[in-house]
Coordinates of C-alpha atoms in Angstrom, one line a residue:
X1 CA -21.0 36.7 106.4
X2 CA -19.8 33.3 107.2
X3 CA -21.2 30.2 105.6
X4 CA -23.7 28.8 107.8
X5 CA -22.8 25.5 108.5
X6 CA -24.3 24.4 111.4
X7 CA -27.7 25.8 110.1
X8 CA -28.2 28.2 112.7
X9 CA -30.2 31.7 112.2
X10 CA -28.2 34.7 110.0
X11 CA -28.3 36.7 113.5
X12 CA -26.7 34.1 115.7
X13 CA -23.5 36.4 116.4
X14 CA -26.0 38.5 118.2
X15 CA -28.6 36.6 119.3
X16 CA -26.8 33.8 121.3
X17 CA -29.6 31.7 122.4
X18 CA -31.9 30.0 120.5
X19 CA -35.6 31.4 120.2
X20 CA -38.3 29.4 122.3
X21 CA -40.3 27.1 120.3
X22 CA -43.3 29.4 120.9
X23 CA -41.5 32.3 119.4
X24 CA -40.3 30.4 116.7
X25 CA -44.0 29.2 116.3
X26 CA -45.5 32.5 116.0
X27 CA -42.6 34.3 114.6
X28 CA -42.1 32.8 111.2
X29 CA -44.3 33.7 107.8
X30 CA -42.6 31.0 106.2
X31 CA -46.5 28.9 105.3
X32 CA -47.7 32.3 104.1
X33 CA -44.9 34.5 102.4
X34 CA -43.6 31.8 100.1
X35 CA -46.0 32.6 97.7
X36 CA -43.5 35.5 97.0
X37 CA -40.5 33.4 96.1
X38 CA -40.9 34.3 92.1
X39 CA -40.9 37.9 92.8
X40 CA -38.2 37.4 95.7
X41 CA -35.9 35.7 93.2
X42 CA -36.9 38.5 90.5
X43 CA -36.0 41.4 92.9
X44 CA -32.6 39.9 93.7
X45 CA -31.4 39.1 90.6
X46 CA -32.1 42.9 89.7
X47 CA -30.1 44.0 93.0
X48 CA -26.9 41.8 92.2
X49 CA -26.9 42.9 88.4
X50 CA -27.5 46.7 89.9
X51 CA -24.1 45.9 92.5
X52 CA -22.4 44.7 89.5
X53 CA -23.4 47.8 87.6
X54 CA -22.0 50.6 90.3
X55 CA -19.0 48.1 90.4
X56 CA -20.3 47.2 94.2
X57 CA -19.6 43.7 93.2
X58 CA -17.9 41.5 91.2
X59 CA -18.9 39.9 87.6
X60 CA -18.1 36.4 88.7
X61 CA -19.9 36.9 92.7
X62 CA -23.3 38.5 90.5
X63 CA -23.1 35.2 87.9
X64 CA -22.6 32.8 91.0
X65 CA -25.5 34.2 92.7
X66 CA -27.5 34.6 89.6
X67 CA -27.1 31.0 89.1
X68 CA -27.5 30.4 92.4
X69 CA -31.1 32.0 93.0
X70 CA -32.7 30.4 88.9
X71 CA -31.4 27.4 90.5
X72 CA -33.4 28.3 93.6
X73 CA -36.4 29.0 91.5
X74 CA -36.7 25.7 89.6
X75 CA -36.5 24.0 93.1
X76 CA -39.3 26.1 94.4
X77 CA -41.2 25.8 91.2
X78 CA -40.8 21.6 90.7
X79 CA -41.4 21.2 94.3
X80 CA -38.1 20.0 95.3
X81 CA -37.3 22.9 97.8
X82 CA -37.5 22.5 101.7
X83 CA -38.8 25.1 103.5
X84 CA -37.7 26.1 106.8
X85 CA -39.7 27.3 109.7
X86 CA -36.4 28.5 111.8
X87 CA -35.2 30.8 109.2
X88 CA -38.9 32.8 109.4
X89 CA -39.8 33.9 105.6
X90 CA -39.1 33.4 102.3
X91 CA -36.2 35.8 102.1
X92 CA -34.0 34.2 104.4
X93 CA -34.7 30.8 103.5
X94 CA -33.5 31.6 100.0
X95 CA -30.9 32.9 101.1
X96 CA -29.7 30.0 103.1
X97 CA -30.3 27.6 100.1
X98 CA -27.7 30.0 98.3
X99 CA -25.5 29.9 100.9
X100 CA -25.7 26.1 100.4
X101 CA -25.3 26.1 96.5
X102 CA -22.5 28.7 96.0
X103 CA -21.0 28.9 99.5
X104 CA -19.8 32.6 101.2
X105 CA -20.2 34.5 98.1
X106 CA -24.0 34.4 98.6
X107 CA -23.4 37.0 101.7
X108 CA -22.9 39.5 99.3
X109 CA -26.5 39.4 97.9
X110 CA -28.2 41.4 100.8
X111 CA -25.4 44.0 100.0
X112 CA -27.2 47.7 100.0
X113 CA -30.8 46.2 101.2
X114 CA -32.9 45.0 103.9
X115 CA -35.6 42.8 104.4
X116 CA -37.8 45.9 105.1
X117 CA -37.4 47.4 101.3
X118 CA -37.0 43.8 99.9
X119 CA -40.6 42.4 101.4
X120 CA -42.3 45.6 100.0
X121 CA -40.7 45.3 96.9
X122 CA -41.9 41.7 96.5
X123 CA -45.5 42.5 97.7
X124 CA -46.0 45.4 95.5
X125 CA -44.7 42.9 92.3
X126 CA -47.2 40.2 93.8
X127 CA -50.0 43.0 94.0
X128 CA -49.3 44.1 90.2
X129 CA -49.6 40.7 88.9
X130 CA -52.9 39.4 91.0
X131 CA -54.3 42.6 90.3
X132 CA -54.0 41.8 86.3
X133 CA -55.1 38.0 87.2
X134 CA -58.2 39.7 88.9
X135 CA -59.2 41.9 86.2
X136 CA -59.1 39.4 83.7
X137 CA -61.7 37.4 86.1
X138 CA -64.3 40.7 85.6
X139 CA -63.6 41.1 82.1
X140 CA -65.2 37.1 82.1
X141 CA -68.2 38.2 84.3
X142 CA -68.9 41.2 82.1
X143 CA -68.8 39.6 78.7
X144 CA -70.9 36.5 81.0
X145 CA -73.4 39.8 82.0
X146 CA -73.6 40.9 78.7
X147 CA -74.8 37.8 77.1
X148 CA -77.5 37.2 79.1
X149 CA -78.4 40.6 78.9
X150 CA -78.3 40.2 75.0
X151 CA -81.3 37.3 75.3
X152 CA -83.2 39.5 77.7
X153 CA -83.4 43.3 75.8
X154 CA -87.0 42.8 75.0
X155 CA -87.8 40.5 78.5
X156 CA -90.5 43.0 80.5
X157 CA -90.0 43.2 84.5
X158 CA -90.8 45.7 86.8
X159 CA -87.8 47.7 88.1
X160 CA -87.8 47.9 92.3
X161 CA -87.2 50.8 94.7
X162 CA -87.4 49.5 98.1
X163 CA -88.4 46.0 96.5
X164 CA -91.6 47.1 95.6
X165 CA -92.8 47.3 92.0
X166 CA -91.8 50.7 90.8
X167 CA -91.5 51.2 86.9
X168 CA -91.6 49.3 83.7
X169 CA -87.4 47.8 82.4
X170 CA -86.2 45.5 80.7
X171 CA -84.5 42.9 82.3
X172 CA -81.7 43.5 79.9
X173 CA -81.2 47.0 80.9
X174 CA -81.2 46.2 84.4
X175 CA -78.2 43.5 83.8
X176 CA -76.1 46.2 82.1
X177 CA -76.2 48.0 85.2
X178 CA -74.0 45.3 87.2
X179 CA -71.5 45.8 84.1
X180 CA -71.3 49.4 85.2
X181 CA -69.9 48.2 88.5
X182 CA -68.3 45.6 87.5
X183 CA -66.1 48.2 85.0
X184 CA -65.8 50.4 88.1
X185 CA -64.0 48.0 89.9
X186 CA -61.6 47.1 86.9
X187 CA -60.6 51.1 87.0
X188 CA -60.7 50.9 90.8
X189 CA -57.7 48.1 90.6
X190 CA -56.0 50.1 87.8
X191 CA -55.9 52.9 89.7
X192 CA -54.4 51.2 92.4
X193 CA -51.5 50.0 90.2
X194 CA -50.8 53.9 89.2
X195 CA -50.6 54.4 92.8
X196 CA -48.1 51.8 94.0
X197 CA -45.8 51.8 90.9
X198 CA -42.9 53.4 93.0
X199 CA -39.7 51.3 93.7
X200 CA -38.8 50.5 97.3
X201 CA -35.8 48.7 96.7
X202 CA -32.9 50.5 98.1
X203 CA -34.2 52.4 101.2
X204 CA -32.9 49.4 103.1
X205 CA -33.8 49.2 106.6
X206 CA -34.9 53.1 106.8
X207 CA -32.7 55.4 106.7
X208 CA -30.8 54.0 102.8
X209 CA -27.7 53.0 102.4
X210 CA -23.9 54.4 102.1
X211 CA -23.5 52.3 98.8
X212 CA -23.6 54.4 95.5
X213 CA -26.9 52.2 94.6
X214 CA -28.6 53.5 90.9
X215 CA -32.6 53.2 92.5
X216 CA -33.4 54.0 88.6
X217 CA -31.9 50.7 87.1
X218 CA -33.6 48.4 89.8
X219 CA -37.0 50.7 88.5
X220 CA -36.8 50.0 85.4
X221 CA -35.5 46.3 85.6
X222 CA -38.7 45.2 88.0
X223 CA -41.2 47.1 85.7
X224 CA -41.7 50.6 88.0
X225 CA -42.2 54.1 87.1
X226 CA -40.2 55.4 89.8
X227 CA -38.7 55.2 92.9
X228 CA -40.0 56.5 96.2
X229 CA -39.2 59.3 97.5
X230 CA -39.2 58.9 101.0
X231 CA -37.2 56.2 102.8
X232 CA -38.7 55.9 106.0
X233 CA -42.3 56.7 104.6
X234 CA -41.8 53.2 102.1
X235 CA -40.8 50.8 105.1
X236 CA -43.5 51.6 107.0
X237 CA -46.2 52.6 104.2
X238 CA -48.8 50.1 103.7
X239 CA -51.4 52.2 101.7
X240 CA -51.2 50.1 98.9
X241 CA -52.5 47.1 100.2
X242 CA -55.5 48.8 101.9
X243 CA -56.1 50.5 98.4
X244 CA -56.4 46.8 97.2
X245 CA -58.5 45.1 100.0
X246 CA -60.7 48.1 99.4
X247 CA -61.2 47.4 95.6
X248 CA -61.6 43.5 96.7
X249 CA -64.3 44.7 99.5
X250 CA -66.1 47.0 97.1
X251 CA -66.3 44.1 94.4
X252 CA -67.2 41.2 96.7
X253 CA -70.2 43.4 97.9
X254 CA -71.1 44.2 94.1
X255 CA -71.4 40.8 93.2
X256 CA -73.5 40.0 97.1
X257 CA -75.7 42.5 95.9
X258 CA -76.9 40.6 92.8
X259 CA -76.4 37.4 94.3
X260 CA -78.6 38.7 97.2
X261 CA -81.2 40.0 94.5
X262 CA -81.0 36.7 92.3
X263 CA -81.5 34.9 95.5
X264 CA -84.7 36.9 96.0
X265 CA -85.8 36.3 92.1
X266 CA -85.3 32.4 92.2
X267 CA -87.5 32.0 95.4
X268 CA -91.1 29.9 95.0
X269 CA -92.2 33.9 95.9
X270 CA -90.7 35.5 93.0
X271 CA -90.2 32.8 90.3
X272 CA -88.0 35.2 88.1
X273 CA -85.2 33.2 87.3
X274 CA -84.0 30.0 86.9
X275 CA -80.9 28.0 87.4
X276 CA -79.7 24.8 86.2
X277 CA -79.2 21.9 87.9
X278 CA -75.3 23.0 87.5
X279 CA -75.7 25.4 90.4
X280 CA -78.1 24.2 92.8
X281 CA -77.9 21.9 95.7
X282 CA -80.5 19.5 97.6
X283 CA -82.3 19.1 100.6
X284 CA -80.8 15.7 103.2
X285 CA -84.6 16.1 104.1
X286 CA -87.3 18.1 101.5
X287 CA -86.7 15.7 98.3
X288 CA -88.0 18.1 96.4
X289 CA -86.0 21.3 97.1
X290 CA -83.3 23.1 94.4
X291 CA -81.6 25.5 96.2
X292 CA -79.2 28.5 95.2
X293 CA -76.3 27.6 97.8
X294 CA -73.6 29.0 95.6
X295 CA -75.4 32.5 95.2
X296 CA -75.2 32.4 99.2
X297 CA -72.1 31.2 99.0
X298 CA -71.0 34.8 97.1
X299 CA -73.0 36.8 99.9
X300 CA -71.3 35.2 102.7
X301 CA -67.9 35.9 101.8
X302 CA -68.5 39.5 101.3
X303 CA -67.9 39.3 105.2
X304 CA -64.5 37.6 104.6
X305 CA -63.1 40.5 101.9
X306 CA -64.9 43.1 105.1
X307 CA -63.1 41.7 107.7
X308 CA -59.6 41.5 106.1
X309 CA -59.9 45.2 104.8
X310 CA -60.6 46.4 108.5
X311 CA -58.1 44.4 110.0
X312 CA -55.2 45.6 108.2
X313 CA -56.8 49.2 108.8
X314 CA -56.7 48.5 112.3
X315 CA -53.3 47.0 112.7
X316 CA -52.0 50.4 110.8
X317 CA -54.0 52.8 113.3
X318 CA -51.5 52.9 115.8
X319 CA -48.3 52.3 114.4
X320 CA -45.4 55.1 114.5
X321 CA -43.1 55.0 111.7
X322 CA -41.4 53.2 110.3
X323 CA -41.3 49.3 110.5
X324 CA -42.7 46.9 112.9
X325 CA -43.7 43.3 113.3
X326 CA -47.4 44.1 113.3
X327 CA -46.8 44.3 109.1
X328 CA -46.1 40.7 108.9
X329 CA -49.9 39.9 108.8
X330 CA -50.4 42.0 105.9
X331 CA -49.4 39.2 103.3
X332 CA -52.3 36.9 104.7
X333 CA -54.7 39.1 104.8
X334 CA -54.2 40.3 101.3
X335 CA -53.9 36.3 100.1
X336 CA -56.5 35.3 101.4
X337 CA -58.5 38.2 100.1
X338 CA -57.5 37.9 96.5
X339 CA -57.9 34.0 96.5
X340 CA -61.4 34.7 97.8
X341 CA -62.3 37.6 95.4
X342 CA -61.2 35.3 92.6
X343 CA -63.1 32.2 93.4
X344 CA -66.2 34.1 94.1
X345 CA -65.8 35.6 90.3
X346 CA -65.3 32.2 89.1
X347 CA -68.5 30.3 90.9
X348 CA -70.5 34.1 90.0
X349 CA -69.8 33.7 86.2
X350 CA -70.6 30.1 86.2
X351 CA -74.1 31.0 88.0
X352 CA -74.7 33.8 84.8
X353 CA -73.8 30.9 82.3
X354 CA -76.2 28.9 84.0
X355 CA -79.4 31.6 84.8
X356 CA -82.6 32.2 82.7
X357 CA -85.0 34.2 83.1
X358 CA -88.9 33.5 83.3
X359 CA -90.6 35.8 81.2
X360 CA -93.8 35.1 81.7
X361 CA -93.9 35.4 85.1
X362 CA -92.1 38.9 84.9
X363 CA -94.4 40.2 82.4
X364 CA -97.1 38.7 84.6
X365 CA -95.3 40.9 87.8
X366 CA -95.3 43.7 85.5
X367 CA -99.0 44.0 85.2
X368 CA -99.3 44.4 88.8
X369 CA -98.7 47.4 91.2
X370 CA -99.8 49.8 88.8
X371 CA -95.8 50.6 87.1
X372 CA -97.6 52.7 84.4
X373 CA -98.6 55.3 86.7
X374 CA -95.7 57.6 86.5
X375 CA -96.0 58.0 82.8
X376 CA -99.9 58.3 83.0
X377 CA -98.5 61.7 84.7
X378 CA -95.9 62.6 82.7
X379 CA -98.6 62.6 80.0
X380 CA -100.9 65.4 81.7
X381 CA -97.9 67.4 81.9
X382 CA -96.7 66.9 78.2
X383 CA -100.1 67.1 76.9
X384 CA -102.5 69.4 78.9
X385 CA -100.0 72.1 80.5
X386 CA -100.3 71.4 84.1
X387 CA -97.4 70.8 86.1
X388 CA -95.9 68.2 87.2
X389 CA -97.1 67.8 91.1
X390 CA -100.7 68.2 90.2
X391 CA -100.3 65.4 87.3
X392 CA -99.1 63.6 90.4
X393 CA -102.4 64.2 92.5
X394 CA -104.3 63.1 89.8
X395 CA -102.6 59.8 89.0
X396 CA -102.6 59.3 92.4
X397 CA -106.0 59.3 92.9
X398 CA -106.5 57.3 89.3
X399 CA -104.3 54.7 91.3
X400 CA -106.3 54.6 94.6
X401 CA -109.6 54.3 92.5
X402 CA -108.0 51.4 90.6
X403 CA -107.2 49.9 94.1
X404 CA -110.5 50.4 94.8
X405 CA -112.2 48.9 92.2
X406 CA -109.3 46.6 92.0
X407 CA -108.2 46.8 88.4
X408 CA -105.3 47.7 86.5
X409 CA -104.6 51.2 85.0
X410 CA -105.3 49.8 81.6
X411 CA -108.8 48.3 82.8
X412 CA -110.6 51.6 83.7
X413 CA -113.1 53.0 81.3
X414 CA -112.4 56.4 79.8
X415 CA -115.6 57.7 81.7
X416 CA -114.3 56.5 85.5
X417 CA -110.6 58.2 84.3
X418 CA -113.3 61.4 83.4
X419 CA -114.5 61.5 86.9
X420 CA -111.3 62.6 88.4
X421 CA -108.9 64.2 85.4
X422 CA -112.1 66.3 84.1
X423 CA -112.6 68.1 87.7
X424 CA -109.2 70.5 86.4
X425 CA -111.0 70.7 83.2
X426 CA -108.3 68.5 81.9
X427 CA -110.2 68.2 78.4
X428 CA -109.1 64.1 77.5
X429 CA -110.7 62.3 74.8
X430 CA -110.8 59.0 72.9
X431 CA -108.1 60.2 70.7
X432 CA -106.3 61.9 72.7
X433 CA -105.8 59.7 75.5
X434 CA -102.9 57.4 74.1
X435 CA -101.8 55.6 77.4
X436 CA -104.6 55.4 79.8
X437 CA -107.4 53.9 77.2
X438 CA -107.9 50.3 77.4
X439 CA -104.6 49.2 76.0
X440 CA -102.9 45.2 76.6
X441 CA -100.6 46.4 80.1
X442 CA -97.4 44.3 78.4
X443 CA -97.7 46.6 75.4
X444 CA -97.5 49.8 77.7
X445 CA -94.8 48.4 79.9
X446 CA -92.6 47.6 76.6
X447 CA -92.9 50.9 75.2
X448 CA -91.5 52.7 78.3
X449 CA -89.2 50.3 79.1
X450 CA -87.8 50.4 75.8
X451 CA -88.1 54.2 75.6
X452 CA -86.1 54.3 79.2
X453 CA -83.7 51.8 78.0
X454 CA -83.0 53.5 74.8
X455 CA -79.4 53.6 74.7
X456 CA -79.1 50.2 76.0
X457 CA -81.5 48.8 73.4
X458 CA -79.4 50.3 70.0
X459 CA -75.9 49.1 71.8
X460 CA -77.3 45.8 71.5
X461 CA -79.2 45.4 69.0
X462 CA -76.2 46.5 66.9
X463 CA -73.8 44.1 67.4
X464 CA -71.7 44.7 64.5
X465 CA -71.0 47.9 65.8
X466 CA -70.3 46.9 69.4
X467 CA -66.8 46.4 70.5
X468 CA -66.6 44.3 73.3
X469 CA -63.1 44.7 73.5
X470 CA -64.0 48.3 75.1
X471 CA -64.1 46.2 78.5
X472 CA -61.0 44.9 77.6
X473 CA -59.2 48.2 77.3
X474 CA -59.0 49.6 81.0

């Protein structure tokens, strides 16, 4: 390979003519794939030692381009590096530069390789580290969670199914259950980077190479468990970036979902939460509105994460093996993803830091819509030996006769509860009747939400025992 001096493309010999400015304009991936240059640079200098290794190349041509590519990498790095759009990506613009700094010897680095093992190579180094960069964003948002969970393990709300008032929590508990998710999509990542720890580097354009290449040094040297096995299944195999837009996907919509909810809790209708002036916006009209942009903010770009996980499954659909141009948009689409996914933790765990909740007006929410019923009925079971569905019936029909009369479970008289429980010959007395005689409702609702929030309640309220490094460890 010649040095290029009149800074024409590596495949002028073939190509005679240069490309049309329209091709040139839509064929390069040099404005989104130089984000790779640090794991380009890594993945060569672990090629050219492997060449010197199997005796491919010489000691003096690996130290020259060695050299030649950290001298690369402080250029990139300190800003000093011109890209350019003719030579398409960030592989062959680093290799010109080389070209440049250490003259013919620099052909010898794509010795044994192609572009097709050396972009996956470079994207599935990329993936490992954002991956870690992204996990370490949830590991904020949980310990965020947690805290305001801590100040909240005695705070009375009623839980919602179908956004109706359904049973007695506490608001605590019901944070804890975003740090289930949010744990779910740590191991989600992690699994991903168990799945895409193989080593393309070496199954060159398809088909390998005739070089006696050792695929287990390059392995080890760029931190993989293996190689592939397969060379024309690892051109052409871009599994591992759907795997990660779906783990983005699944935790954008995690954190929409409780943006959407806290959305719901800080409106004039609910009054549940509050949030500092940090994370609210104004009104260029209504002086005297605060509202929750960011929160929307988070919901809206579920769609982006969405819409970049279905594109790349839609430009894989009807591709035969192995390699194609149709790949080059997978890059963007996981970049712009990730950046996305990580901003939206950022903003999210700045809106926990900045949320409180309103207790009075939950407890106050509590007391209505009757959330007390269900153990009312679980009470005739335990205590009078009637099954479940006819505890039901009764409850039931102590609830519409509460509607009715339009009081609160706890407000009815022992002899209008009589009326209905005594016509099964239900035998219920003063002493007896431990949840259904006149009673404060907040004291009812923090007994069962305590006693259905049991675990939650000891984890926390034993803090010396709890580890929070146990988010830390997946």
């Amino acid at each position: 390979m010649a040095k290029n001096k009149n800074n024409q493309a590596i495949w002028n010999t073939r190509i005679q003519n240069e490309a049309s400015n329209l091709f040139q304009k839509v064929g390069n991936s040099i404005d989104i794939d130089k984000r790779l240059y640090k794991e380009d640079i890594q993945g060569s200098i672990a090629h050219v030692e492997m060449l010197f290794r199997q005796k491919i190349i010489s000691f003096k041509i690996k130290n020259k381009i060695i050299y030649g590519l950290n001298k690369i990498y402080k250029e990139i790095t300190y800003k000093k590096f011109e890209f350019n759009k003719k030579y398409e990506d960030i592989h062959m613009n680093i290799e010109k530069r080389l070209f440049q700094i250490i003259g013919d010897e620099a052909g010898y680095i794509h010795t044994a390789r192609s572009r097709n093992d050396q972009v996956i190579t470079d994207f599935k180094i990329w993936i490992k580290t954002a991956t870690k960069d992204i996990n370490n964003n949830i590991d904020k948002v949980i310990k965020s969670t947690i805290k305001l969970a801590e100040k909240n393990i005695e705070t009375i709300m009623p839980g919602f199914t179908h956004l109706k008032n359904a049973q007695a929590i506490s608001f605590g508990h019901y944070l804890m259950a975003y740090v289930e998710m949010f744990t779910r999509d740590k191991k989600r990542f992690l699994n991903n980077l168990d799945n895409l720890d193989e080593n393309p580097l070496g199954v060159a354009a398809l088909s390998g190479t005739s070089f006696n290449i050792d695929r287990n040094f390059t392995s080890k040297k760029l931190g993989f468990k293996r190689p592939t096995n397969n060379s024309i299944d690892t051109v052409s195999d871009r599994d591992f970036v759907l795997d990660f837009l779906y783990a983005v996907s699944v935790c954008s919509m995690h954190i929409s979902r409780i943006a959407e909810e806290l959305i719901i809790w800080n409106s004039d209708g609910f009054n549940l939460i509050n949030l500092s002036d940090k994370v609210v916006t104004g009104s260029s009209i209504m002086p005297q509105k605060k509202n929750p942009d960011l929160l929307e903010y988070l919901r809206g770009k579920t769609g982006v994460s969405y819409g970049n996980f279905f594109s790349m499954l839609t430009i894989l659909k009807g591709l035969p093996l192995s390699y194609f141009k149709d790949l080059q948009d997978d890059k963007e689409l996981v970049f712009n993803s990730n950046d996305t996914l990580i901003n939206c933790l950022k903003i999210f765990d700045e809106v926990l830091k900045n949320c409180s909740s309103n207790k009075k007006k939950m407890l106050e929410l509590a007391n209505t819509g009757h959330i007390t019923a269900t153990d009312l009925a679980d009470y005739l079971v335990r205590e009078h030996s009637i099954s479940f569905r006819k505890a039901y019936q009764k409850t039931a029909a102590i609830v519409n006769m509460a509607e009715k009369r339009k009081k609160n479970l706890n407000e009815l008289t022992l002899n209008e509860l009589k009326k209905i429980i005594l016509q099964k010959k239900i035998k219920l007395t003063n002493s007896s009747n431990v949840l259904i005689k006149p009673m404060v409702a907040s004291l009812i609702a923090y007994i069962f939400s305590l006693a259905r929030g049991l675990h939650f309640a000891i984890i926390l309220k034993n803090k010396r025992k709890f580890d929070r490094k146990n988010f830390e460890k997946f």
